[in-house]
Short mmCIF file of C-alpha atoms in Angstrom, two decimals:
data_model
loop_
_atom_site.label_atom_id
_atom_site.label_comp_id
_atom_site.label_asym_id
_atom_site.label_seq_id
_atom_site.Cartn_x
_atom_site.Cartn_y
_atom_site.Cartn_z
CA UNK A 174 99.79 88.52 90.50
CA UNK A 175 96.54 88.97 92.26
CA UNK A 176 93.10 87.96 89.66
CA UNK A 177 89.70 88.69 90.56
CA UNK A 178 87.19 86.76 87.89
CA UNK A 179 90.80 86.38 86.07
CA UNK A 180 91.55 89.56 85.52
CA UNK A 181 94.71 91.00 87.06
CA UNK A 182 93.79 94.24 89.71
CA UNK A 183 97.52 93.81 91.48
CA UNK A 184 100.84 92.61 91.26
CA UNK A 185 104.07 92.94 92.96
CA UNK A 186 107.96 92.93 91.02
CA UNK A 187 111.20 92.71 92.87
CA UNK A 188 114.36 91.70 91.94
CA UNK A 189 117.93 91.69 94.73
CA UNK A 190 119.13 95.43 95.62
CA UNK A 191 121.95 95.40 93.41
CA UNK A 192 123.70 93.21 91.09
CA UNK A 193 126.14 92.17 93.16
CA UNK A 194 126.55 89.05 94.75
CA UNK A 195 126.67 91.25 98.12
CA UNK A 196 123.16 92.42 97.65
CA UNK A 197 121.79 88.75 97.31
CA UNK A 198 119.98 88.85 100.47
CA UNK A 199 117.69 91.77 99.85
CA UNK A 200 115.23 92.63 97.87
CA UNK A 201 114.03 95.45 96.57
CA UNK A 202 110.15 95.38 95.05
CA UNK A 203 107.29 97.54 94.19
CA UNK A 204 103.21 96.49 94.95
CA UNK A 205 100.47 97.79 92.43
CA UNK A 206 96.84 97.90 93.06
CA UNK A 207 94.42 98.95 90.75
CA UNK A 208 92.28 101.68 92.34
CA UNK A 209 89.11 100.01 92.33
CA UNK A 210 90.29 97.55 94.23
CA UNK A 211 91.87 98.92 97.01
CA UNK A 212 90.92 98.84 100.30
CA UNK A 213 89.99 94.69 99.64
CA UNK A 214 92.48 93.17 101.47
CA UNK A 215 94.19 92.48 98.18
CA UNK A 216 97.75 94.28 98.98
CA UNK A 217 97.68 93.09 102.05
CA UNK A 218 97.73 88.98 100.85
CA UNK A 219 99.85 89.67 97.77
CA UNK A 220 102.43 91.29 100.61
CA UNK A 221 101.97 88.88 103.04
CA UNK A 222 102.35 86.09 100.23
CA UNK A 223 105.59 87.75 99.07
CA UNK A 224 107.11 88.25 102.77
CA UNK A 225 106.66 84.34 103.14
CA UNK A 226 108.08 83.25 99.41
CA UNK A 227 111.26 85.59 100.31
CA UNK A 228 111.79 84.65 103.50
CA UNK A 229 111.48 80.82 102.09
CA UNK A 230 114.12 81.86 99.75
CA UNK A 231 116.75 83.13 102.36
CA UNK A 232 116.91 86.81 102.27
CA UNK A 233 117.16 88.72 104.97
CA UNK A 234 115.66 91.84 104.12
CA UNK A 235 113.02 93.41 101.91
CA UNK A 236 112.76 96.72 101.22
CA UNK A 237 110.44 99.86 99.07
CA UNK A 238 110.62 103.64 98.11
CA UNK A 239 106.80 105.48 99.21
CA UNK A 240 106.30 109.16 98.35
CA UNK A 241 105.96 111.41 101.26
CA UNK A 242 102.78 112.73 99.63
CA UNK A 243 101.48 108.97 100.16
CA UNK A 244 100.76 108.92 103.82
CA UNK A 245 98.19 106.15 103.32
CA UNK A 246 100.88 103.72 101.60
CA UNK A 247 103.45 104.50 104.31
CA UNK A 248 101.06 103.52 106.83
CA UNK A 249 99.89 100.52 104.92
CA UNK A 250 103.34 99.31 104.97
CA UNK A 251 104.07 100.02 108.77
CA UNK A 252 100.68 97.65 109.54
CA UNK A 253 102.72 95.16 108.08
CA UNK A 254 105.85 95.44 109.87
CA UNK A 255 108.08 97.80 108.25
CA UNK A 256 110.30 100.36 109.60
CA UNK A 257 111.04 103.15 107.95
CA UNK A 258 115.02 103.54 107.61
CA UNK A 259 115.71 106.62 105.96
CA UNK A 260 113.43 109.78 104.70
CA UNK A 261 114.99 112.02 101.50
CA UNK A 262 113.98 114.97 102.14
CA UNK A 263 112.41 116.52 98.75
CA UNK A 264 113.77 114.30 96.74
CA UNK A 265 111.23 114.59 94.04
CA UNK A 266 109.69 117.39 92.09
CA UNK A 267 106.33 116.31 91.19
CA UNK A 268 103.42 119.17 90.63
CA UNK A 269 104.93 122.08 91.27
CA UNK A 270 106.29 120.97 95.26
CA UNK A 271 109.17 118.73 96.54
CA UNK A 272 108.32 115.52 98.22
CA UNK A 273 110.17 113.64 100.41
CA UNK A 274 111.07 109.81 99.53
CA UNK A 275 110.32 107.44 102.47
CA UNK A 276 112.90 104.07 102.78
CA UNK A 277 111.22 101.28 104.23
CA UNK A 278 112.08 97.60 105.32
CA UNK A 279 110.98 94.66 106.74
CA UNK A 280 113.53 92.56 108.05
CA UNK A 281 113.17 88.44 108.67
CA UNK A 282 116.02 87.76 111.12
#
């Protein structure tokens, strides 16, 4: 959780890929910033603080979901190392168009 004048403006949640003891070694998470404080560095030191606690904790992999209509996420997220593994083509119906769902990860070995 990221506080400014302790009030929370971000937070990430993640929890392993699947339930399966297979699935131990990634992660799958989701960041949230609130909007007026994006562009403060904040996302970038709650994901930088969350690539170092699960790499501390062994896993191997990390991964998200961005929307296609979110080109400033998916960009955000390849500053910080991630590779995009997989794009699902309109995957979503959201406003009257399809949008494509972008898989990223960032691996540690």
């Amino acid at each position: 959780m990221a506080l400014v004048n302790d009030l929370p403006v971000g937070s990430i949640e993640y929890h392993p890929a699947t339930s399966k003891p297979a699935s131990k070694y990634t992660w799958t998470f989701g960041i949230g910033v609130s909007p007026d404080y994006q562009s403060d560095g904040i996302g970038s030191q709650l994901l930088e603080h969350f690539k170092k606690f699960a790499q501390k904790s062994g896993v191997h992999k990390i991964h998200l979901r961005a929307l296609g209509t979110n080109p400033g996420a998916i960009h955000f997220y390849q500053k910080h190392g991630f590779e995009t593994e997989g794009i699902l083509k309109d995957e979503f119906f959201i406003n009257g168009i399809f949008v494509a769902d972008y898989q990223m990860a960032y691996f540690f070995d």
